[in-house]
mmCIF file of C-alpha atoms in Angstrom:
data_model
loop_
_atom_site.group_PDB
_atom_site.id
_atom_site.type_symbol
_atom_site.label_atom_id
_atom_site.label_comp_id
_atom_site.label_asym_id
_atom_site.label_seq_id
_atom_site.Cartn_x
_atom_site.Cartn_y
_atom_site.Cartn_z
ATOM 1 C CA UNK A 194 57.135 -89.590 -0.248
ATOM 2 C CA UNK A 195 58.641 -90.464 3.098
ATOM 3 C CA UNK A 196 56.457 -90.270 6.163
ATOM 4 C CA UNK A 197 57.948 -89.507 9.552
ATOM 5 C CA UNK A 198 54.864 -90.476 11.496
ATOM 6 C CA UNK A 199 55.571 -92.739 14.447
ATOM 7 C CA UNK A 200 53.026 -94.969 16.017
ATOM 8 C CA UNK A 201 52.052 -94.337 19.612
ATOM 9 C CA UNK A 202 53.729 -97.506 20.954
ATOM 10 C CA UNK A 203 56.959 -96.557 19.175
ATOM 11 C CA UNK A 204 56.901 -93.077 20.718
ATOM 12 C CA UNK A 205 56.137 -94.496 24.134
ATOM 13 C CA UNK A 206 59.105 -96.849 23.735
ATOM 14 C CA UNK A 207 61.436 -93.921 22.937
ATOM 15 C CA UNK A 208 60.040 -91.766 25.728
ATOM 16 C CA UNK A 209 60.399 -94.325 28.518
ATOM 17 C CA UNK A 210 62.181 -92.926 31.588
ATOM 18 C CA UNK A 211 65.125 -95.306 31.142
ATOM 19 C CA UNK A 212 65.516 -94.275 27.519
ATOM 20 C CA UNK A 213 65.206 -90.552 28.286
ATOM 21 C CA UNK A 214 68.068 -90.815 30.789
ATOM 22 C CA UNK A 215 70.231 -92.413 28.091
ATOM 23 C CA UNK A 216 69.271 -89.728 25.574
ATOM 24 C CA UNK A 217 70.064 -87.006 28.108
ATOM 25 C CA UNK A 218 73.511 -88.523 28.722
ATOM 26 C CA UNK A 219 74.247 -88.657 24.991
ATOM 27 C CA UNK A 220 73.067 -85.061 24.555
ATOM 28 C CA UNK A 221 75.250 -83.942 27.480
ATOM 29 C CA UNK A 222 78.310 -85.699 26.067
ATOM 30 C CA UNK A 223 77.775 -84.093 22.665
ATOM 31 C CA UNK A 224 77.366 -80.649 24.241
ATOM 32 C CA UNK A 225 80.470 -81.059 26.437
ATOM 33 C CA UNK A 226 82.572 -82.109 23.443
ATOM 34 C CA UNK A 227 81.250 -79.182 21.416
ATOM 35 C CA UNK A 228 81.970 -76.743 24.264
ATOM 36 C CA UNK A 229 85.501 -78.133 24.649
ATOM 37 C CA UNK A 230 86.050 -77.667 20.909
ATOM 38 C CA UNK A 231 84.888 -74.032 21.078
ATOM 39 C CA UNK A 232 87.035 -73.287 24.124
ATOM 40 C CA UNK A 233 90.093 -74.828 22.477
ATOM 41 C CA UNK A 234 89.479 -72.727 19.365
ATOM 42 C CA UNK A 235 89.140 -69.606 21.508
ATOM 43 C CA UNK A 236 92.355 -70.472 23.319
ATOM 44 C CA UNK A 237 94.263 -70.785 20.058
ATOM 45 C CA UNK A 238 92.905 -67.432 18.885
ATOM 46 C CA UNK A 239 94.144 -65.681 22.028
ATOM 47 C CA UNK A 240 97.770 -66.599 21.386
ATOM 48 C CA UNK A 241 99.402 -64.998 18.330
ATOM 49 C CA UNK A 242 100.879 -67.259 15.700
ATOM 50 C CA UNK A 243 104.685 -67.014 15.437
ATOM 51 C CA UNK A 244 105.941 -65.406 12.266
ATOM 52 C CA UNK A 245 107.591 -67.833 9.918
ATOM 53 C CA UNK A 246 110.926 -66.977 8.291
ATOM 54 C CA UNK A 247 109.528 -67.557 4.846
ATOM 55 C CA UNK A 248 107.457 -64.938 3.101
ATOM 56 C CA UNK A 249 104.550 -65.718 0.846
ATOM 57 C CA UNK A 250 105.243 -65.338 -2.861
ATOM 58 C CA UNK A 251 104.400 -61.898 -4.181
ATOM 59 C CA UNK A 252 101.082 -61.610 -5.952
ATOM 60 C CA UNK A 253 101.030 -60.546 -9.575
ATOM 61 C CA UNK A 254 98.450 -58.087 -10.816
ATOM 62 C CA UNK A 255 97.574 -58.484 -14.460
ATOM 63 C CA UNK A 256 100.730 -60.461 -15.169
ATOM 64 C CA UNK A 257 102.943 -57.462 -14.356
ATOM 65 C CA UNK A 258 105.794 -57.104 -11.919
ATOM 66 C CA UNK A 259 105.383 -58.621 -8.475
ATOM 67 C CA UNK A 260 103.999 -56.393 -5.742
ATOM 68 C CA UNK A 261 106.535 -55.703 -3.026
ATOM 69 C CA UNK A 262 105.247 -56.129 0.482
ATOM 70 C CA UNK A 263 106.952 -53.504 2.525
ATOM 71 C CA UNK A 264 106.132 -50.481 4.580
ATOM 72 C CA UNK A 265 103.538 -48.467 2.702
ATOM 73 C CA UNK A 266 104.596 -44.902 2.046
ATOM 74 C CA UNK A 267 101.873 -42.443 2.910
ATOM 75 C CA UNK A 268 102.034 -38.959 1.468
ATOM 76 C CA UNK A 269 100.185 -36.756 3.950
ATOM 77 C CA UNK A 270 100.349 -33.718 1.689
ATOM 78 C CA UNK A 271 98.589 -35.585 -1.091
ATOM 79 C CA UNK A 272 95.848 -36.727 1.266
ATOM 80 C CA UNK A 273 95.445 -33.176 2.612
ATOM 81 C CA UNK A 274 95.097 -31.883 -0.958
ATOM 82 C CA UNK A 275 92.010 -34.006 -1.508
ATOM 83 C CA UNK A 276 89.851 -31.601 0.562
ATOM 84 C CA UNK A 277 87.437 -34.305 1.583
ATOM 85 C CA UNK A 278 85.395 -31.963 3.793
ATOM 86 C CA UNK A 279 85.877 -28.836 1.702
ATOM 87 C CA UNK A 280 88.398 -26.011 1.837
ATOM 88 C CA UNK A 281 88.838 -24.373 5.218
ATOM 89 C CA UNK A 282 87.973 -20.658 5.267
ATOM 90 C CA UNK A 283 86.266 -20.732 1.873
ATOM 91 C CA UNK A 284 82.819 -19.508 2.909
ATOM 92 C CA UNK A 285 80.153 -19.615 0.270
ATOM 93 C CA UNK A 286 77.666 -16.760 0.270
ATOM 94 C CA UNK A 287 74.346 -17.825 1.710
ATOM 95 C CA UNK A 288 71.239 -16.580 -0.065
ATOM 96 C CA UNK A 289 68.900 -14.785 2.322
ATOM 97 C CA UNK A 290 65.412 -16.225 2.455
ATOM 98 C CA UNK A 291 62.618 -13.782 1.728
ATOM 99 C CA UNK A 292 60.828 -12.834 4.927
ATOM 100 C CA UNK A 293 57.083 -13.160 4.808
ATOM 101 C CA UNK A 294 54.735 -11.313 7.038
ATOM 102 C CA UNK A 295 52.303 -13.817 8.341
ATOM 103 C CA UNK A 296 48.838 -12.618 9.367
ATOM 104 C CA UNK A 297 48.097 -12.506 13.078
#
């Protein structure tokens, strides 16, 4: 088993004011480099990538014919026939709840 216990003189050596200034400089340099990396990545994400002239090969599903990547045809009538929220104007009869006379 590895022990990470430091002796008091070793800790005092690492925590000397001269050493802490050096550690602060190293930490600042690391943070500035990391921030520059993140800002550069953000900058590249803001600009769209140009479209290349080549298209990716078509994917095959189950070894069948390749899938054509084109404008998808949407059939609005078919979607409207699904009646996702029910049929408009088709009211179902509502059963009336029995009224109870509560005592005063």
